[in-house]
CSV table of C-alpha atoms in Angstrom, one decimal:
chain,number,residue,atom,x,y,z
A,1,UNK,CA,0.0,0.0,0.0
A,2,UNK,CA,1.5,3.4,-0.7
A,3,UNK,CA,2.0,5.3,2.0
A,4,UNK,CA,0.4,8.8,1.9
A,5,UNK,CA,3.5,10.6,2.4
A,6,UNK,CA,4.6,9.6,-1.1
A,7,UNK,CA,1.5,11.6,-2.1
A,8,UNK,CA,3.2,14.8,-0.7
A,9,UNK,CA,4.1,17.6,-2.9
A,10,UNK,CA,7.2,19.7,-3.1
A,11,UNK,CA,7.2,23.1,-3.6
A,12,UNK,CA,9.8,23.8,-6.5
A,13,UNK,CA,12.9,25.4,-4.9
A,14,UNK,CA,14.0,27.3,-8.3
A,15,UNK,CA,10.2,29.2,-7.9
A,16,UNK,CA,11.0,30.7,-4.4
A,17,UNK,CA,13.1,33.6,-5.6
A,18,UNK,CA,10.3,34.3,-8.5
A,19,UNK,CA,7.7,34.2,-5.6
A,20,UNK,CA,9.6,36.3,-3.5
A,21,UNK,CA,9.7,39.0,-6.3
A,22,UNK,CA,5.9,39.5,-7.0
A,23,UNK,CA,5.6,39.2,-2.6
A,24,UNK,CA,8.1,41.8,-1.8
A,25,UNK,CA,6.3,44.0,-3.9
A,26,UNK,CA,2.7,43.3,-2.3
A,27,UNK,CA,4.5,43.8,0.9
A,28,UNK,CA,5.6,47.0,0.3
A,29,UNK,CA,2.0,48.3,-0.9
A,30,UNK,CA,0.8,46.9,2.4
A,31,UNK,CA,3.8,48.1,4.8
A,32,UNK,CA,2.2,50.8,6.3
A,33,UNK,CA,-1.3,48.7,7.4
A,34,UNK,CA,0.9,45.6,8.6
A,35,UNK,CA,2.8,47.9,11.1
A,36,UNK,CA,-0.5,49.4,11.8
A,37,UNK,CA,-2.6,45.9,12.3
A,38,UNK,CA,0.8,44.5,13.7
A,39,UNK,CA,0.1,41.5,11.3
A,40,UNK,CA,0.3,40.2,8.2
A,41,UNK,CA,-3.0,40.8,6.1
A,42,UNK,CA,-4.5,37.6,4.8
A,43,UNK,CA,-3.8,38.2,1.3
A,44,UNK,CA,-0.3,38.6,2.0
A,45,UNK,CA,-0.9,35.3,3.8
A,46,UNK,CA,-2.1,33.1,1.7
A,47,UNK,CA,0.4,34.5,-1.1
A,48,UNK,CA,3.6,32.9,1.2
A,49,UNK,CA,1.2,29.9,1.7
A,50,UNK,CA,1.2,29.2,-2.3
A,51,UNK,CA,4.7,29.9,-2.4
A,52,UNK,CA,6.1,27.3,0.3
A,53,UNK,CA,8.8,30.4,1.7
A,54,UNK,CA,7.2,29.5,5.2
A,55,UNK,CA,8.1,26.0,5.7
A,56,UNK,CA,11.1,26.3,2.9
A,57,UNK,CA,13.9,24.5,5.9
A,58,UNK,CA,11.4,21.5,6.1
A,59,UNK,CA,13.0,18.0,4.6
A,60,UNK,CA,11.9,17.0,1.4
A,61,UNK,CA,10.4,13.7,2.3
A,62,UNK,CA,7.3,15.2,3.9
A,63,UNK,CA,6.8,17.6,1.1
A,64,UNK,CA,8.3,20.8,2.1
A,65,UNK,CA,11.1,22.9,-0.1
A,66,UNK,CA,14.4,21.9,2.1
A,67,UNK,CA,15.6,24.6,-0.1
A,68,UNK,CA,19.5,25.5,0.4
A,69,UNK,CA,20.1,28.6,2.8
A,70,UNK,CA,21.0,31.1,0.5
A,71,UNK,CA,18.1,30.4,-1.5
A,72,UNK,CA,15.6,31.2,1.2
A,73,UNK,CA,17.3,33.8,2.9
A,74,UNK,CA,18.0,35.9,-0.9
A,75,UNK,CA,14.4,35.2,-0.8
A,76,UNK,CA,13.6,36.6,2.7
A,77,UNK,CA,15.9,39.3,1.8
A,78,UNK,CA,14.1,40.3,-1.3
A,79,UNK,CA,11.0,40.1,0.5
A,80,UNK,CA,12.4,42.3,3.3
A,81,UNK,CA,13.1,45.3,0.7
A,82,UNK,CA,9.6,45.7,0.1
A,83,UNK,CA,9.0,45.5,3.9
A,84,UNK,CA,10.8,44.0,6.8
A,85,UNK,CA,8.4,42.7,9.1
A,86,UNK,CA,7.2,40.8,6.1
A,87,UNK,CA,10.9,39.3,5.1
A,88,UNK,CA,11.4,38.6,8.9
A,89,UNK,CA,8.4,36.7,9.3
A,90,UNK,CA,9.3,34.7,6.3
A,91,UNK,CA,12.8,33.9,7.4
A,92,UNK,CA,11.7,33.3,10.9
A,93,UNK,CA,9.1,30.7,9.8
A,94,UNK,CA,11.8,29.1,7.4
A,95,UNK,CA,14.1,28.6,10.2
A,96,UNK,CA,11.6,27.0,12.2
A,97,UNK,CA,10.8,24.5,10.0
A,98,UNK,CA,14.2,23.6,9.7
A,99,UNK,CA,13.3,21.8,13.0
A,100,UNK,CA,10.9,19.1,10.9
A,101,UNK,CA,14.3,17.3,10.5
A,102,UNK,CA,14.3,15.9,14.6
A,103,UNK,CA,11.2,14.7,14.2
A,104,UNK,CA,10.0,11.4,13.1
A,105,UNK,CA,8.8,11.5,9.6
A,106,UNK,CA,5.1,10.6,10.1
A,107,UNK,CA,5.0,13.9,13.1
A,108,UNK,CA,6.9,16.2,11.0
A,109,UNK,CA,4.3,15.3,8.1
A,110,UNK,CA,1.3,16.0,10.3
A,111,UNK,CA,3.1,19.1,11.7
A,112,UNK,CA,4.7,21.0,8.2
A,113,UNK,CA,3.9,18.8,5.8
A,114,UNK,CA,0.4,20.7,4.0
A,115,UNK,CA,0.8,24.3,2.4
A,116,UNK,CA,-0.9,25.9,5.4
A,117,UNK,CA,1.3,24.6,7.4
A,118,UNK,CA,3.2,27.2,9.3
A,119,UNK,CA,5.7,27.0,12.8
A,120,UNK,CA,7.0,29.4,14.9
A,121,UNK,CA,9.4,28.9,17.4
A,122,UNK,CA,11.4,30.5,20.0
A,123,UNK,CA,14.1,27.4,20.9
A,124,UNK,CA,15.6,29.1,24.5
A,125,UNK,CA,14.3,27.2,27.3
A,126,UNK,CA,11.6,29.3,29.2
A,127,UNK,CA,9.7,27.0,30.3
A,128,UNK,CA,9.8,23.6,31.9
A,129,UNK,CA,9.0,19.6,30.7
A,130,UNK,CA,8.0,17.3,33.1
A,131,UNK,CA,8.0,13.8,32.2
A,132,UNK,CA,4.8,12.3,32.5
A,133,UNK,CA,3.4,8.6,30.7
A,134,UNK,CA,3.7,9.1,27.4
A,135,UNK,CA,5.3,12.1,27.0
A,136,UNK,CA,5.8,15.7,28.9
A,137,UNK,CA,3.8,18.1,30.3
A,138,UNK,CA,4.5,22.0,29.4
A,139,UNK,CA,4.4,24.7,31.7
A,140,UNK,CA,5.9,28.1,30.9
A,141,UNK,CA,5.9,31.6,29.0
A,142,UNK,CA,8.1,32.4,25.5
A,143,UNK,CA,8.6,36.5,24.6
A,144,UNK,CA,9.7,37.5,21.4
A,145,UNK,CA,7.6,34.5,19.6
A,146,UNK,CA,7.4,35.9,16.0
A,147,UNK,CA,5.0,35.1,13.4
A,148,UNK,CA,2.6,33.5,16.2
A,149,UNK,CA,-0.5,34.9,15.0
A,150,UNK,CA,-0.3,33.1,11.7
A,151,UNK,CA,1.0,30.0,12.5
A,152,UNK,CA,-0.7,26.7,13.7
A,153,UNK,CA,2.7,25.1,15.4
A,154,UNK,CA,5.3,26.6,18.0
A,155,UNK,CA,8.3,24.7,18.9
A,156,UNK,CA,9.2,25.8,22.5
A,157,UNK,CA,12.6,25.5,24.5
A,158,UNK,CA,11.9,23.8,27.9
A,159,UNK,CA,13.8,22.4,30.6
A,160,UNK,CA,13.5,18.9,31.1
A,161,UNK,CA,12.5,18.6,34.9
A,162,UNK,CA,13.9,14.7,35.2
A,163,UNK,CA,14.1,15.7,39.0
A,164,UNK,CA,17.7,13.9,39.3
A,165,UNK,CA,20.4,15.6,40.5
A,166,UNK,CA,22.7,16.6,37.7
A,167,UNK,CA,26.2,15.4,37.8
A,168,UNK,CA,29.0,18.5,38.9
A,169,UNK,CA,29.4,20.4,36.4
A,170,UNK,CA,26.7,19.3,33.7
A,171,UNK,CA,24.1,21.5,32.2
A,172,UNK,CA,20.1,21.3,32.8
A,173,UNK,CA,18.9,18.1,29.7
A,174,UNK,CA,17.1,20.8,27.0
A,175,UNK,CA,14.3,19.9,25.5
A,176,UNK,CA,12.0,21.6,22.5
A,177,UNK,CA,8.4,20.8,21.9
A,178,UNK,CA,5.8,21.1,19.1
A,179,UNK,CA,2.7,22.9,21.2
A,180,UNK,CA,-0.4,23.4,18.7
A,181,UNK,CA,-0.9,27.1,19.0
A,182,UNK,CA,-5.0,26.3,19.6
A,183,UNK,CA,-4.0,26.1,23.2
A,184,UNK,CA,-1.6,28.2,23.9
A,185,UNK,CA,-2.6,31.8,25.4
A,186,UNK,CA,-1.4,34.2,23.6
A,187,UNK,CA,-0.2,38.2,25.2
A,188,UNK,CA,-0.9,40.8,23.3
A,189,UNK,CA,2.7,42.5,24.6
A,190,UNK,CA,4.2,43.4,21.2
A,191,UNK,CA,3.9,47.2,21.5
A,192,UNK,CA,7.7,48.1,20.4
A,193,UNK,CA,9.7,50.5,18.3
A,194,UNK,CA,10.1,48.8,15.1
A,195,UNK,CA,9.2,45.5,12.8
A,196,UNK,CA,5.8,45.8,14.5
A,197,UNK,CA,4.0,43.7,12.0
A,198,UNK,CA,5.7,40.7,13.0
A,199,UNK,CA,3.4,40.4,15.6
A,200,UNK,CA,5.9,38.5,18.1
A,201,UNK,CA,3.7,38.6,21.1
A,202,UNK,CA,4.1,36.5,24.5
A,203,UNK,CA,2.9,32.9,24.6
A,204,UNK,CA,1.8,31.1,27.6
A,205,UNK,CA,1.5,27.1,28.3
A,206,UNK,CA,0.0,26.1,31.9
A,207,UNK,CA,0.1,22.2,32.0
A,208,UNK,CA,0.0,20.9,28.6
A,209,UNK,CA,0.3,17.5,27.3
A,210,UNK,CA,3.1,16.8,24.2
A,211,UNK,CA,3.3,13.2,23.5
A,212,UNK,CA,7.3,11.8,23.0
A,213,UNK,CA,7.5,11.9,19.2
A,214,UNK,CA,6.8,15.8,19.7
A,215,UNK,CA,9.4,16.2,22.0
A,216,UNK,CA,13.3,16.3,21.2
A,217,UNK,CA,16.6,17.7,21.5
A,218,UNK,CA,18.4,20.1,19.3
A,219,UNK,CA,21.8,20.1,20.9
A,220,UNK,CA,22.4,16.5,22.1
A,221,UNK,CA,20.5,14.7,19.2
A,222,UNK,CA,21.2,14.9,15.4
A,223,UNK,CA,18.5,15.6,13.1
A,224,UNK,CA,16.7,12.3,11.7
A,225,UNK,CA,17.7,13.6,8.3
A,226,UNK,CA,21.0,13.5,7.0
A,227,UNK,CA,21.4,15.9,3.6
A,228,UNK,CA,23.6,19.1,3.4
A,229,UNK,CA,21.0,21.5,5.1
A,230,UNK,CA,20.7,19.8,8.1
A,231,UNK,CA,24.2,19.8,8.4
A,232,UNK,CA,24.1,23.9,8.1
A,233,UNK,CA,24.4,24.7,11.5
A,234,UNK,CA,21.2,25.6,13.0
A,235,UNK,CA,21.7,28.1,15.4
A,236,UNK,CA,24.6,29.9,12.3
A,237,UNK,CA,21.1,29.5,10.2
A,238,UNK,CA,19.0,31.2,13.2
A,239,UNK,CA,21.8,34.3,12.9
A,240,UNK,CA,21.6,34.4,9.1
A,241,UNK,CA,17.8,34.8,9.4
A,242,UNK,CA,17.7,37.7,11.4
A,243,UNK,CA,20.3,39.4,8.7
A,244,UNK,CA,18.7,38.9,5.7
A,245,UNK,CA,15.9,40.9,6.9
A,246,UNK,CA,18.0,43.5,8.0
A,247,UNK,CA,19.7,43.7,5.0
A,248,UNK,CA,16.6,43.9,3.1
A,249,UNK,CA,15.4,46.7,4.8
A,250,UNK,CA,18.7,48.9,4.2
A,251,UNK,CA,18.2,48.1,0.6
A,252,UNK,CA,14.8,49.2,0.6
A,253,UNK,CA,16.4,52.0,2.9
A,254,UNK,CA,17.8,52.9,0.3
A,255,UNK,CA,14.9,53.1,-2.4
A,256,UNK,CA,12.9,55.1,-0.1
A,257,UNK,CA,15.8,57.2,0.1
A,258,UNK,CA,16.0,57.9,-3.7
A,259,UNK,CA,12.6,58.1,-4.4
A,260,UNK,CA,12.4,61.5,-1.4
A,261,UNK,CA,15.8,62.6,-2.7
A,262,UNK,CA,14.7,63.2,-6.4
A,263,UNK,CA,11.6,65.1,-5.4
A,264,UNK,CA,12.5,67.2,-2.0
A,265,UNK,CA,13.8,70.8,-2.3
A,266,UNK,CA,14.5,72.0,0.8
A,267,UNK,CA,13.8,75.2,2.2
A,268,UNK,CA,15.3,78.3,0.9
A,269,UNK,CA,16.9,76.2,-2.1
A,270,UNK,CA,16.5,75.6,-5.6
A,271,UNK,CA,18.4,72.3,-6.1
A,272,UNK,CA,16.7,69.0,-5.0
A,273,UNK,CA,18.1,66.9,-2.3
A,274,UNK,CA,19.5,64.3,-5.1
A,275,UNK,CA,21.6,67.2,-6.3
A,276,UNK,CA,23.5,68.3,-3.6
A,277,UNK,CA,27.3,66.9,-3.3
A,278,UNK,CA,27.1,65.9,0.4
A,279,UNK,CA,24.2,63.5,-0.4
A,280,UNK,CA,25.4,62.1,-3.4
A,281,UNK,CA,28.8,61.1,-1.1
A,282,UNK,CA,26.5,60.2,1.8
A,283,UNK,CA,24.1,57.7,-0.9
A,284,UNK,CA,27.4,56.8,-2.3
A,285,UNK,CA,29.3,55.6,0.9
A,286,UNK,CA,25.8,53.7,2.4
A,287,UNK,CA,25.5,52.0,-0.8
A,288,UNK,CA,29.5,50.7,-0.9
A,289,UNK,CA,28.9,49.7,2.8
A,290,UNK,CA,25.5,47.8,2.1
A,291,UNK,CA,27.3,45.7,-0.5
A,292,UNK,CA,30.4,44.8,1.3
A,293,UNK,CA,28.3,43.5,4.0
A,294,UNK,CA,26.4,41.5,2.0
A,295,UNK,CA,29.2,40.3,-0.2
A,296,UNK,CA,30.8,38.8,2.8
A,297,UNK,CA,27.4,37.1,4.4
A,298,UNK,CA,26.8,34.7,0.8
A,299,UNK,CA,30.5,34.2,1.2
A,300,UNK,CA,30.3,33.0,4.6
A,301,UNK,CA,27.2,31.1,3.6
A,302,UNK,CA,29.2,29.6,0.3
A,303,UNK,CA,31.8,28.5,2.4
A,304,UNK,CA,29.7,27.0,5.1
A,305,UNK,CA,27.4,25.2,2.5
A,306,UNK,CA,30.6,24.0,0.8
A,307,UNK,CA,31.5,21.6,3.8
A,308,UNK,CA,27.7,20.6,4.4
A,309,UNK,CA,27.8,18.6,1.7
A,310,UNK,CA,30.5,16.4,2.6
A,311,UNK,CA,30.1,16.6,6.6
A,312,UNK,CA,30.1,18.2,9.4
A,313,UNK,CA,30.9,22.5,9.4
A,314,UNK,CA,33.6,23.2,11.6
A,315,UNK,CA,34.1,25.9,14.0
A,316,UNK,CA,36.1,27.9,11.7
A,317,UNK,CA,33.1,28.3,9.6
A,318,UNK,CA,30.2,28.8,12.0
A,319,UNK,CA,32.4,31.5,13.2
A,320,UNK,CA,32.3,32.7,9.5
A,321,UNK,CA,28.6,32.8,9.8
A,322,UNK,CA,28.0,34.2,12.8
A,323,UNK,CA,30.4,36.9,12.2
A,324,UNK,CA,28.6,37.9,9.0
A,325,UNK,CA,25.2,37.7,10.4
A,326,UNK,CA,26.3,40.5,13.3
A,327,UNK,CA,28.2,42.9,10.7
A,328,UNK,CA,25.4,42.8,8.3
A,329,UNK,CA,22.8,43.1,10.9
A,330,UNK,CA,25.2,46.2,12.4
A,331,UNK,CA,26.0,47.5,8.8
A,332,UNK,CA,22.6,47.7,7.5
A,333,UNK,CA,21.1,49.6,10.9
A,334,UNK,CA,24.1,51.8,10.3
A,335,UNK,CA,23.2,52.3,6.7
A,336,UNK,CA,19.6,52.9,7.6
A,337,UNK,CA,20.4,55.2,9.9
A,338,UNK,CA,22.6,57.5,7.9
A,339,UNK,CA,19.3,57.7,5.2
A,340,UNK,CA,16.9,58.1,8.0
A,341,UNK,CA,19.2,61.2,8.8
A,342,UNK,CA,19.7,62.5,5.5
A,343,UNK,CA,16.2,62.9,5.2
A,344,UNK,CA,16.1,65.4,7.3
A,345,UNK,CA,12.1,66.8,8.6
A,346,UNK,CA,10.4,64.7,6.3
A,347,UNK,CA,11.6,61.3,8.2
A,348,UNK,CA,10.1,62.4,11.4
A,349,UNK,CA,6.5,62.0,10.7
A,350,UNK,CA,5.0,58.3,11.4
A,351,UNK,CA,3.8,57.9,7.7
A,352,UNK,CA,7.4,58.3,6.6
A,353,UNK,CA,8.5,55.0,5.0
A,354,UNK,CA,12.2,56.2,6.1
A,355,UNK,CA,11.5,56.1,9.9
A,356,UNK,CA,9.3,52.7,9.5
A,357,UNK,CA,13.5,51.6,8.0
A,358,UNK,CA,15.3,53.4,10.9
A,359,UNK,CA,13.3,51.5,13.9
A,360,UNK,CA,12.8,48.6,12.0
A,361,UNK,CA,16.8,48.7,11.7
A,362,UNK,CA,17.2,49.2,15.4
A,363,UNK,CA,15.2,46.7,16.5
A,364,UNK,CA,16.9,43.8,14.4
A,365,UNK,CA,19.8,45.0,16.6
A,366,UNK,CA,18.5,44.0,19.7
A,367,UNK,CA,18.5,40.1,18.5
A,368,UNK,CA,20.1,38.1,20.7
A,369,UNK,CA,21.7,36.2,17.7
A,370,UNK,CA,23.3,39.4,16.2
A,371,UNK,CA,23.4,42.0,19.3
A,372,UNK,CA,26.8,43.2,21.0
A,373,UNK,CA,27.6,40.4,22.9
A,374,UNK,CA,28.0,38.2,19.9
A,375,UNK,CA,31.3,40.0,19.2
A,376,UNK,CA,32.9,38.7,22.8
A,377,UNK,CA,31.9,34.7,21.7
A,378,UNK,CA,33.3,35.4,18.3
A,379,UNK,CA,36.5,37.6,19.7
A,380,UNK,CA,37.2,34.7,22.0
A,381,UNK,CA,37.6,32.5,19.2
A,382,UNK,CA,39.6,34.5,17.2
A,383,UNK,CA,42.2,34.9,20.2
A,384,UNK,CA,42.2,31.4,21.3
A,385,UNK,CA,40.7,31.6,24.5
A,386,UNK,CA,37.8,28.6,25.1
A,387,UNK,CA,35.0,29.3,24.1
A,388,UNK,CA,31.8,27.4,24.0
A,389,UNK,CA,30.6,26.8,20.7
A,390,UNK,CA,27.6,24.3,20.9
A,391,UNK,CA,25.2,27.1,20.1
A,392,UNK,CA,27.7,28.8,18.0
């Protein structure tokens, strides 16, 4: 009898990038009422739904993309130009699908395995498993859980409460779990400076059952599926994510940028703002800085990929990664910001597509993955001092 997994299909990964074109610009038409609503509009959601960009990191063999990394995230990217919340919601979603490879094939089916099929996921252990017949029971509260409106799966971090005593020295056992959104409570608590639409509101779980097969490890436990992306390392791949949207949004930066310079005459001159020398020099530098950053994040992402496919990626390149994600994440706010001022009164006002850029920007900063303290891990490395690079 043929199983009905066989009946599953793929998304083509060589239509992504086309998709990605015709929803970055819906995204951009809609940027201003998706900050306002603080969601993704259904149109725009049932457009990445047809695509498969949401569930693009799931394997293969249940039906979903497995596209390669710089596939999704020059698709995130793109998407990001024409708004940022939108590209961050896309890569966000991608990345959690990635987790599909831990779990058996039959639960990652039922889980990511249909085209309305959408995770979130927010992997650091805030709340607590306790082992229980069958399975776990979930007790606990995750911030920052983007995309959580929209989807229908969130993969939580817990602590696995065995109640032993751990051995000197040894680290709580981490666990994740696949919660069905339908009963978790969600917070409205996404009231923030920037990328607004994401929606990445508070979740709570009081008690809730998550059989075994939804329950696994992402650090102790390799992924059930061995093929180059799931030898990408994750957490590098979380990092990436986070930088694709911020360097879509300096790009689209940018655009904005070009399209008020061409038009403004300020006051008490006759020359536009696109005419005078000190912006052409300004345009000119953010542009050289955008592309170096993002010449060195798809090499770190080349190189990485390059030793996927025959093994494991060493440190040396996860530091790679990680070290590109943070400079283009830095870079682009950077770029952004040196727009945002350029634009001088006309950036101030809320309906300004400039300052949507400049605290969208700013808030991609705060990412755990790309913020400040990611440059003491990765300067530790580079001087030889230990360092621990599980999560790296």
């Amino acid at each position: 009898m043929e199983s009905p997994l066989t009946t599953l299909a793929t998304p083509p990964v060589d239509g992504l990038a086309k998709d990605a074109g015709q929803i970055a610009d819906l995204a951009r038409e809609q940027a201003a009422s998706t900050e306002r609503n603080r969601a993704l509009s259904p149109e725009l959601l049932a457009a990445l739904r047809r695509s498969g960009l949401l569930r693009a990191g799931g394997p293969a063999d249940i039906g979903a993309p497995e596209a390669p990394p710089a596939v999704l995230l020059a698709a995130a990217e793109r998407i990001a130009r024409g708004d940022a919340a939108t590209g961050w919601c896309v890569a966000i979603a991608a990345t959690s699908s990635l987790l599909g490879a831990y779990l058996p094939k039959d639960t990652a089916a039922g889980l990511l395995g249909g085209e309305n099929d959408i995770a979130a996921g927010v992997w650091a252990p805030r709340g607590t498993a306790t082992p229980v017949d069958g399975g776990v029971r979930v007790t606990g509260r995750w911030p920052f859980c983007s995309g959580i409106t929209h989807a229908n799966w969130f993969f939580a971090g817990a602590v696995l409460a065995t109640g032993d005593t751990q051995e000197e020295g040894a680290g709580p056992a981490l666990r994740v779990v696949a919660l069905p959104t339908a009963d978790l409570e969600i917070l409205d608590t996404w009231h923030t400076t920037g990328l607004r639409g994401t929606g990445s509101h508070d979740v709570v779980a009081t008690g809730l059952f998550v059989p075994e097969d939804r329950c696994f490890s992402i650090v102790d436990t390799p992924p059930r599926v061995d093929t180059p992306l799931y030898r990408f390392p994750l957490f590098g791949y979380f990092a990436l994510s986070v930088a694709s949207a911020a360097l879509g949004n300096a790009r689209g930066a940018i655009d904005d940028f070009i399209e008020l310079a061409v038009g403004k005459v300020g006051q008490g001159s006759r020359r536009t703002l696109a005419e005078r020398p000190a912006t052409q020099a300004a345009v000119a530098e953010a542009e050289a800085a955008l592309r170096a950053a993002r010449a060195g994040y798809y090499a770190a992402i080349e190189e990485a990929w390059a030793a996927a496919q025959d093994g494991a990626v060493g440190v040396e390149q996860r530091l790679g990664l990680r070290l590109a994600a943070t400079h283009a994440v830095r870079t682009a706010a950077d770029v952004t910001r040196s727009l945002y001022d350029l634009g001088g009164g006309s950036t101030i006002y809320e309906d300004s597509p400039l300052q949507r850029r400049f605290r969208d920007a700013h808030t991609a900063t705060a990412h755990f993955q790309v913020n400040t303290a990611t440059w003491e891990l990765t300067g530790r490395l580079l001087l030889g001092l230990p360092a621990k690079t599980v999560q790296l």
